[in-house]
């Protein structure tokens, strides 16, 4: 009997089955059995075979991936092997995006070409402006982003040729380049302000700030501290392995639509308050708490189930301090030196202090996640709350695309089509309306 296998005995039949165990790069990076192997386990010949029941995929590996490694117990996050702390300190968002997509850090020539390709695709078709104009004045910018990025697919019909390497790569440049433009246009529309065209002499985040902020000045000069802070926030949000929106990207992508349609689906997944909308919920919660003296009573009501969850706390994977939250907390000081301190910061710090000492949160391993402090910084940077999930979607585009490319090149990939355990009625006869009671 092979050592690397699992023996299962079905107590209904007394039969034993030996299932091979498959590993990641090293056994410590994950081990799994092939779920389809369970189907041979049957109670009788007409039995469908055993399924794995896993709502929310809490213990299901939906793919193999070499992009992002998360160890939630130890609070580790690495992109392509590089610790997030090093990338946040030394890399730029565009360099990190290249790393995620191509697997290696670029050399100087590759970097120059990459930046040029992205920069040359920042402008969107003029008709996109008309499309955005059609939205109601108070439309949520995230709703606008979902709609406009999906609409982009109609401007590039060849984007559906996803197995053509050159065409696929061009859509990747376009998506990474145009997401900030769409995001900024959505924001300007919601403010009733004229759209600002991209300034290709600025950096990726500098140009984004310019498209968001520029009013009458000839040239917008981003504050270098704030430009770098946004770049670091973008690095931290660039990928996070098989989260809800990335799974949406892979699931939708598995039926082979163009990448704009798949990114629209991923963006929609990110819109929800349990995912990309959480930092918006954190700010609302901090505003609701209002001041330091209200913090203990608020924590008490969360524990009693009266005030909902402590937003920005807890994570499906991290059962330790989210490493991104640590970097963001450090970033806050630099930002506040330029913008002045956000008064909600002291409420957040007190909330964190009390929660981290409280048995309820300790027992459940609930720590601050990436969203706990990011909203406070975004607010200090002058972004309205509705823009927060948009500021997540823009950098996550690189991760979504990296995961999409990996999925397309994996020979194990099949159209996503989970199974169910049926709990409804057994077969029954149709009853005509007149005879129904
Ligand atoms: C992120 C999140 C959805 C993960 O959920 P999950 O892995 O499914 O965890 P569960 O919902 O099973 O929660 C486990 C326990 O912790 C509690 N819990 C989880 N997050 C909590 C929070 N933020 N505040 C209070 N209690 C929380 C649950 O009530 C549950 O308690 P119980 O065992 O007594 O029923 C969840 O922690 C959450 O809703 N957090 C707030 C939203 C947020 O910040 N999301 C951003 C994620 S980056």
PDB file of N, CA, C and O in Angstrom, residues 197-249:
ATOM      1  N   UNK A 197      -9.040  63.371 -18.747  1.00  0.00           N
ATOM      2  CA  UNK A 197      -8.351  62.364 -19.555  1.00  0.00           C
ATOM      3  C   UNK A 197      -7.046  61.954 -18.889  1.00  0.00           C
ATOM      4  O   UNK A 197      -6.460  62.734 -18.127  1.00  0.00           O
ATOM      5  N   UNK A 198      -6.580  60.736 -19.192  1.00  0.00           N
ATOM      6  CA  UNK A 198      -5.330  60.272 -18.575  1.00  0.00           C
ATOM      7  C   UNK A 198      -4.155  61.184 -18.920  1.00  0.00           C
ATOM      8  O   UNK A 198      -4.098  61.759 -20.005  1.00  0.00           O
ATOM      9  N   UNK A 199      -3.242  61.326 -17.963  1.00  0.00           N
ATOM     10  CA  UNK A 199      -1.984  62.044 -18.188  1.00  0.00           C
ATOM     11  C   UNK A 199      -0.885  60.983 -18.177  1.00  0.00           C
ATOM     12  O   UNK A 199      -0.470  60.503 -17.121  1.00  0.00           O
ATOM     13  N   UNK A 200      -0.412  60.639 -19.380  1.00  0.00           N
ATOM     14  CA  UNK A 200       0.531  59.522 -19.497  1.00  0.00           C
ATOM     15  C   UNK A 200       1.951  59.860 -19.074  1.00  0.00           C
ATOM     16  O   UNK A 200       2.839  59.019 -19.142  1.00  0.00           O
ATOM     17  N   UNK A 201       2.177  61.097 -18.630  1.00  0.00           N
ATOM     18  CA  UNK A 201       3.502  61.441 -18.084  1.00  0.00           C
ATOM     19  C   UNK A 201       3.573  61.119 -16.596  1.00  0.00           C
ATOM     20  O   UNK A 201       4.640  61.203 -15.988  1.00  0.00           O
ATOM     21  N   UNK A 202       2.429  60.811 -16.003  1.00  0.00           N
ATOM     22  CA  UNK A 202       2.414  60.512 -14.569  1.00  0.00           C
ATOM     23  C   UNK A 202       2.507  59.002 -14.346  1.00  0.00           C
ATOM     24  O   UNK A 202       2.286  58.208 -15.271  1.00  0.00           O
ATOM     25  N   UNK A 203       2.800  58.623 -13.099  1.00  0.00           N
ATOM     26  CA  UNK A 203       2.852  57.193 -12.763  1.00  0.00           C
ATOM     27  C   UNK A 203       1.428  56.621 -12.799  1.00  0.00           C
ATOM     28  O   UNK A 203       0.445  57.365 -12.922  1.00  0.00           O
ATOM     29  N   UNK A 204       1.333  55.310 -12.618  1.00  0.00           N
ATOM     30  CA  UNK A 204       0.020  54.654 -12.651  1.00  0.00           C
ATOM     31  C   UNK A 204      -0.919  55.264 -11.613  1.00  0.00           C
ATOM     32  O   UNK A 204      -2.035  55.675 -11.926  1.00  0.00           O
ATOM     33  N   UNK A 205      -0.429  55.369 -10.358  1.00  0.00           N
ATOM     34  CA  UNK A 205      -1.304  55.914  -9.308  1.00  0.00           C
ATOM     35  C   UNK A 205      -1.359  57.445  -9.383  1.00  0.00           C
ATOM     36  O   UNK A 205      -2.387  58.037  -9.039  1.00  0.00           O
ATOM     37  N   UNK A 206      -0.276  58.072  -9.844  1.00  0.00           N
ATOM     38  CA  UNK A 206      -0.279  59.535 -10.004  1.00  0.00           C
ATOM     39  C   UNK A 206      -1.326  59.944 -11.024  1.00  0.00           C
ATOM     40  O   UNK A 206      -2.104  60.886 -10.816  1.00  0.00           O
ATOM     41  N   UNK A 207      -1.387  59.204 -12.133  1.00  0.00           N
ATOM     42  CA  UNK A 207      -2.387  59.488 -13.165  1.00  0.00           C
ATOM     43  C   UNK A 207      -3.802  59.241 -12.634  1.00  0.00           C
ATOM     44  O   UNK A 207      -4.730  60.004 -12.914  1.00  0.00           O
ATOM     45  N   UNK A 208      -3.955  58.185 -11.838  1.00  0.00           N
ATOM     46  CA  UNK A 208      -5.275  57.884 -11.271  1.00  0.00           C
ATOM     47  C   UNK A 208      -5.733  59.055 -10.393  1.00  0.00           C
ATOM     48  O   UNK A 208      -6.865  59.539 -10.519  1.00  0.00           O
ATOM     49  N   UNK A 209      -4.813  59.541  -9.550  1.00  0.00           N
ATOM     50  CA  UNK A 209      -5.157  60.683  -8.688  1.00  0.00           C
ATOM     51  C   UNK A 209      -5.511  61.904  -9.533  1.00  0.00           C
ATOM     52  O   UNK A 209      -6.433  62.654  -9.220  1.00  0.00           O
ATOM     53  N   UNK A 210      -4.764  62.097 -10.625  1.00  0.00           N
ATOM     54  CA  UNK A 210      -5.026  63.239 -11.509  1.00  0.00           C
ATOM     55  C   UNK A 210      -6.427  63.138 -12.117  1.00  0.00           C
ATOM     56  O   UNK A 210      -7.192  64.117 -12.145  1.00  0.00           O
ATOM     57  N   UNK A 211      -6.795  61.943 -12.596  1.00  0.00           N
ATOM     58  CA  UNK A 211      -8.122  61.778 -13.220  1.00  0.00           C
ATOM     59  C   UNK A 211      -9.253  61.955 -12.198  1.00  0.00           C
ATOM     60  O   UNK A 211     -10.362  62.338 -12.540  1.00  0.00           O
ATOM     61  N   UNK A 212      -8.940  61.676 -10.933  1.00  0.00           N
ATOM     62  CA  UNK A 212      -9.951  61.837  -9.883  1.00  0.00           C
ATOM     63  C   UNK A 212     -10.074  63.281  -9.428  1.00  0.00           C
ATOM     64  O   UNK A 212     -11.161  63.790  -9.162  1.00  0.00           O
ATOM     65  N   UNK A 213      -8.920  63.965  -9.331  1.00  0.00           N
ATOM     66  CA  UNK A 213      -8.872  65.220  -8.590  1.00  0.00           C
ATOM     67  C   UNK A 213      -8.780  66.486  -9.412  1.00  0.00           C
ATOM     68  O   UNK A 213      -9.114  67.555  -8.931  1.00  0.00           O
ATOM     69  N   UNK A 214      -8.199  66.387 -10.629  1.00  0.00           N
ATOM     70  CA  UNK A 214      -7.844  67.619 -11.344  1.00  0.00           C
ATOM     71  C   UNK A 214      -9.084  68.471 -11.594  1.00  0.00           C
ATOM     72  O   UNK A 214     -10.139  67.963 -11.951  1.00  0.00           O
ATOM     73  N   UNK A 215      -8.931  69.761 -11.363  1.00  0.00           N
ATOM     74  CA  UNK A 215     -10.061  70.660 -11.655  1.00  0.00           C
ATOM     75  C   UNK A 215      -9.643  71.650 -12.757  1.00  0.00           C
ATOM     76  O   UNK A 215      -9.681  71.309 -13.929  1.00  0.00           O
ATOM     77  N   UNK A 216      -9.156  72.859 -12.364  1.00  0.00           N
ATOM     78  CA  UNK A 216      -8.849  73.847 -13.409  1.00  0.00           C
ATOM     79  C   UNK A 216      -7.362  73.954 -13.722  1.00  0.00           C
ATOM     80  O   UNK A 216      -6.977  74.597 -14.693  1.00  0.00           O
ATOM     81  N   UNK A 217      -6.515  73.333 -12.872  1.00  0.00           N
ATOM     82  CA  UNK A 217      -5.081  73.465 -13.113  1.00  0.00           C
ATOM     83  C   UNK A 217      -4.681  72.792 -14.428  1.00  0.00           C
ATOM     84  O   UNK A 217      -5.322  71.827 -14.840  1.00  0.00           O
ATOM     85  N   UNK A 218      -3.601  73.314 -15.067  1.00  0.00           N
ATOM     86  CA  UNK A 218      -3.170  72.748 -16.336  1.00  0.00           C
ATOM     87  C   UNK A 218      -2.648  71.340 -16.149  1.00  0.00           C
ATOM     88  O   UNK A 218      -2.842  70.461 -16.976  1.00  0.00           O
ATOM     89  N   UNK A 219      -1.957  71.156 -15.035  1.00  0.00           N
ATOM     90  CA  UNK A 219      -1.311  69.867 -14.780  1.00  0.00           C
ATOM     91  C   UNK A 219      -1.514  69.523 -13.316  1.00  0.00           C
ATOM     92  O   UNK A 219      -1.312  70.371 -12.456  1.00  0.00           O
ATOM     93  N   UNK A 220      -1.953  68.319 -13.032  1.00  0.00           N
ATOM     94  CA  UNK A 220      -2.124  67.912 -11.635  1.00  0.00           C
ATOM     95  C   UNK A 220      -0.817  67.312 -11.137  1.00  0.00           C
ATOM     96  O   UNK A 220      -0.241  66.422 -11.777  1.00  0.00           O
ATOM     97  N   UNK A 221      -0.327  67.828 -10.012  1.00  0.00           N
ATOM     98  CA  UNK A 221       0.924  67.304  -9.430  1.00  0.00           C
ATOM     99  C   UNK A 221       0.553  66.513  -8.185  1.00  0.00           C
ATOM    100  O   UNK A 221       0.229  67.090  -7.157  1.00  0.00           O
ATOM    101  N   UNK A 222       0.609  65.177  -8.247  1.00  0.00           N
ATOM    102  CA  UNK A 222       0.236  64.405  -7.052  1.00  0.00           C
ATOM    103  C   UNK A 222       1.255  64.577  -5.937  1.00  0.00           C
ATOM    104  O   UNK A 222       2.450  64.722  -6.205  1.00  0.00           O
ATOM    105  N   UNK A 223       0.786  64.597  -4.695  1.00  0.00           N
ATOM    106  CA  UNK A 223       1.698  64.632  -3.554  1.00  0.00           C
ATOM    107  C   UNK A 223       2.440  63.283  -3.538  1.00  0.00           C
ATOM    108  O   UNK A 223       1.804  62.224  -3.520  1.00  0.00           O
ATOM    109  N   UNK A 224       3.789  63.301  -3.537  1.00  0.00           N
ATOM    110  CA  UNK A 224       4.523  62.030  -3.658  1.00  0.00           C
ATOM    111  C   UNK A 224       4.241  61.049  -2.521  1.00  0.00           C
ATOM    112  O   UNK A 224       4.240  59.835  -2.744  1.00  0.00           O
ATOM    113  N   UNK A 225       3.967  61.551  -1.316  1.00  0.00           N
ATOM    114  CA  UNK A 225       3.680  60.641  -0.191  1.00  0.00           C
ATOM    115  C   UNK A 225       2.348  59.928  -0.433  1.00  0.00           C
ATOM    116  O   UNK A 225       2.228  58.708  -0.275  1.00  0.00           O
ATOM    117  N   UNK A 226       1.347  60.698  -0.877  1.00  0.00           N
ATOM    118  CA  UNK A 226       0.032  60.111  -1.102  1.00  0.00           C
ATOM    119  C   UNK A 226       0.028  59.190  -2.325  1.00  0.00           C
ATOM    120  O   UNK A 226      -0.618  58.129  -2.336  1.00  0.00           O
ATOM    121  N   UNK A 227       0.802  59.583  -3.340  1.00  0.00           N
ATOM    122  CA  UNK A 227       0.914  58.761  -4.555  1.00  0.00           C
ATOM    123  C   UNK A 227       1.534  57.398  -4.199  1.00  0.00           C
ATOM    124  O   UNK A 227       1.057  56.349  -4.616  1.00  0.00           O
ATOM    125  N   UNK A 228       2.594  57.445  -3.380  1.00  0.00           N
ATOM    126  CA  UNK A 228       3.259  56.200  -2.966  1.00  0.00           C
ATOM    127  C   UNK A 228       2.335  55.379  -2.045  1.00  0.00           C
ATOM    128  O   UNK A 228       2.252  54.152  -2.162  1.00  0.00           O
ATOM    129  N   UNK A 229       1.619  56.070  -1.150  1.00  0.00           N
ATOM    130  CA  UNK A 229       0.713  55.355  -0.233  1.00  0.00           C
ATOM    131  C   UNK A 229      -0.343  54.594  -1.043  1.00  0.00           C
ATOM    132  O   UNK A 229      -0.638  53.428  -0.757  1.00  0.00           O
ATOM    133  N   UNK A 230      -0.891  55.246  -2.070  1.00  0.00           N
ATOM    134  CA  UNK A 230      -1.906  54.577  -2.887  1.00  0.00           C
ATOM    135  C   UNK A 230      -1.281  53.402  -3.646  1.00  0.00           C
ATOM    136  O   UNK A 230      -1.895  52.340  -3.790  1.00  0.00           O
ATOM    137  N   UNK A 231      -0.043  53.588  -4.104  1.00  0.00           N
ATOM    138  CA  UNK A 231       0.658  52.511  -4.809  1.00  0.00           C
ATOM    139  C   UNK A 231       0.838  51.297  -3.882  1.00  0.00           C
ATOM    140  O   UNK A 231       0.638  50.151  -4.299  1.00  0.00           O
ATOM    141  N   UNK A 232       1.200  51.569  -2.619  1.00  0.00           N
ATOM    142  CA  UNK A 232       1.381  50.469  -1.647  1.00  0.00           C
ATOM    143  C   UNK A 232       0.035  49.786  -1.394  1.00  0.00           C
ATOM    144  O   UNK A 232      -0.059  48.553  -1.372  1.00  0.00           O
ATOM    145  N   UNK A 233      -1.025  50.589  -1.231  1.00  0.00           N
ATOM    146  CA  UNK A 233      -2.360  49.997  -1.037  1.00  0.00           C
ATOM    147  C   UNK A 233      -2.728  49.115  -2.236  1.00  0.00           C
ATOM    148  O   UNK A 233      -3.325  48.052  -2.085  1.00  0.00           O
ATOM    149  N   UNK A 234      -2.340  49.560  -3.425  1.00  0.00           N
ATOM    150  CA  UNK A 234      -2.614  48.763  -4.633  1.00  0.00           C
ATOM    151  C   UNK A 234      -1.824  47.447  -4.602  1.00  0.00           C
ATOM    152  O   UNK A 234      -2.342  46.401  -4.984  1.00  0.00           O
ATOM    153  N   UNK A 235      -0.571  47.512  -4.153  1.00  0.00           N
ATOM    154  CA  UNK A 235       0.235  46.270  -4.055  1.00  0.00           C
ATOM    155  C   UNK A 235      -0.457  45.291  -3.102  1.00  0.00           C
ATOM    156  O   UNK A 235      -0.616  44.108  -3.399  1.00  0.00           O
ATOM    157  N   UNK A 236      -0.895  45.814  -1.952  1.00  0.00           N
ATOM    158  CA  UNK A 236      -1.509  44.948  -0.931  1.00  0.00           C
ATOM    159  C   UNK A 236      -2.804  44.308  -1.420  1.00  0.00           C
ATOM    160  O   UNK A 236      -3.187  43.241  -0.955  1.00  0.00           O
ATOM    161  N   UNK A 237      -3.493  44.981  -2.341  1.00  0.00           N
ATOM    162  CA  UNK A 237      -4.786  44.475  -2.808  1.00  0.00           C
ATOM    163  C   UNK A 237      -4.690  43.723  -4.139  1.00  0.00           C
ATOM    164  O   UNK A 237      -5.715  43.319  -4.693  1.00  0.00           O
ATOM    165  N   UNK A 238      -3.464  43.537  -4.654  1.00  0.00           N
ATOM    166  CA  UNK A 238      -3.333  43.029  -6.026  1.00  0.00           C
ATOM    167  C   UNK A 238      -3.817  41.580  -6.199  1.00  0.00           C
ATOM    168  O   UNK A 238      -4.325  41.219  -7.260  1.00  0.00           O
ATOM    169  N   UNK A 239      -3.630  40.746  -5.185  1.00  0.00           N
ATOM    170  CA  UNK A 239      -4.137  39.377  -5.305  1.00  0.00           C
ATOM    171  C   UNK A 239      -4.310  38.778  -3.923  1.00  0.00           C
ATOM    172  O   UNK A 239      -3.682  39.238  -2.960  1.00  0.00           O
ATOM    173  N   UNK A 240      -5.156  37.774  -3.816  1.00  0.00           N
ATOM    174  CA  UNK A 240      -5.299  37.098  -2.530  1.00  0.00           C
ATOM    175  C   UNK A 240      -5.826  35.689  -2.729  1.00  0.00           C
ATOM    176  O   UNK A 240      -6.797  35.281  -2.132  1.00  0.00           O
ATOM    177  N   UNK A 241      -5.207  34.968  -3.576  1.00  0.00           N
ATOM    178  CA  UNK A 241      -5.563  33.607  -4.014  1.00  0.00           C
ATOM    179  C   UNK A 241      -7.055  33.399  -4.214  1.00  0.00           C
ATOM    180  O   UNK A 241      -7.696  34.282  -4.778  1.00  0.00           O
ATOM    181  N   UNK A 242      -7.644  32.302  -3.767  1.00  0.00           N
ATOM    182  CA  UNK A 242      -8.981  31.926  -4.273  1.00  0.00           C
ATOM    183  C   UNK A 242     -10.118  32.535  -3.442  1.00  0.00           C
ATOM    184  O   UNK A 242     -10.970  31.844  -2.903  1.00  0.00           O
ATOM    185  N   UNK A 243     -10.127  33.859  -3.327  1.00  0.00           N
ATOM    186  CA  UNK A 243     -11.200  34.556  -2.597  1.00  0.00           C
ATOM    187  C   UNK A 243     -12.478  34.576  -3.455  1.00  0.00           C
ATOM    188  O   UNK A 243     -12.491  34.083  -4.576  1.00  0.00           O
ATOM    189  N   UNK A 244     -13.523  35.212  -2.939  1.00  0.00           N
ATOM    190  CA  UNK A 244     -14.830  35.181  -3.608  1.00  0.00           C
ATOM    191  C   UNK A 244     -14.764  35.747  -5.037  1.00  0.00           C
ATOM    192  O   UNK A 244     -15.227  35.113  -5.992  1.00  0.00           O
ATOM    193  N   UNK A 245     -14.164  36.940  -5.206  1.00  0.00           N
ATOM    194  CA  UNK A 245     -14.169  37.545  -6.549  1.00  0.00           C
ATOM    195  C   UNK A 245     -13.248  36.791  -7.507  1.00  0.00           C
ATOM    196  O   UNK A 245     -13.542  36.674  -8.707  1.00  0.00           O
ATOM    197  N   UNK A 246     -12.127  36.279  -7.001  1.00  0.00           N
ATOM    198  CA  UNK A 246     -11.211  35.522  -7.864  1.00  0.00           C
ATOM    199  C   UNK A 246     -11.868  34.207  -8.280  1.00  0.00           C
ATOM    200  O   UNK A 246     -11.734  33.768  -9.424  1.00  0.00           O
ATOM    201  N   UNK A 247     -12.605  33.605  -7.344  1.00  0.00           N
ATOM    202  CA  UNK A 247     -13.325  32.386  -7.705  1.00  0.00           C
ATOM    203  C   UNK A 247     -14.377  32.708  -8.756  1.00  0.00           C
ATOM    204  O   UNK A 247     -14.595  31.932  -9.693  1.00  0.00           O
ATOM    205  N   UNK A 248     -15.028  33.901  -8.617  1.00  0.00           N
ATOM    206  CA  UNK A 248     -16.015  34.315  -9.631  1.00  0.00           C
ATOM    207  C   UNK A 248     -15.318  34.455 -10.986  1.00  0.00           C
ATOM    208  O   UNK A 248     -15.834  34.015 -12.021  1.00  0.00           O
ATOM    209  N   UNK A 249     -14.122  35.044 -10.986  1.00  0.00           N
ATOM    210  CA  UNK A 249     -13.352  35.218 -12.230  1.00  0.00           C
ATOM    211  C   UNK A 249     -13.066  33.856 -12.865  1.00  0.00           C
ATOM    212  O   UNK A 249     -13.218  33.658 -14.068  1.00  0.00           O
TER     213      UNK A 249
END
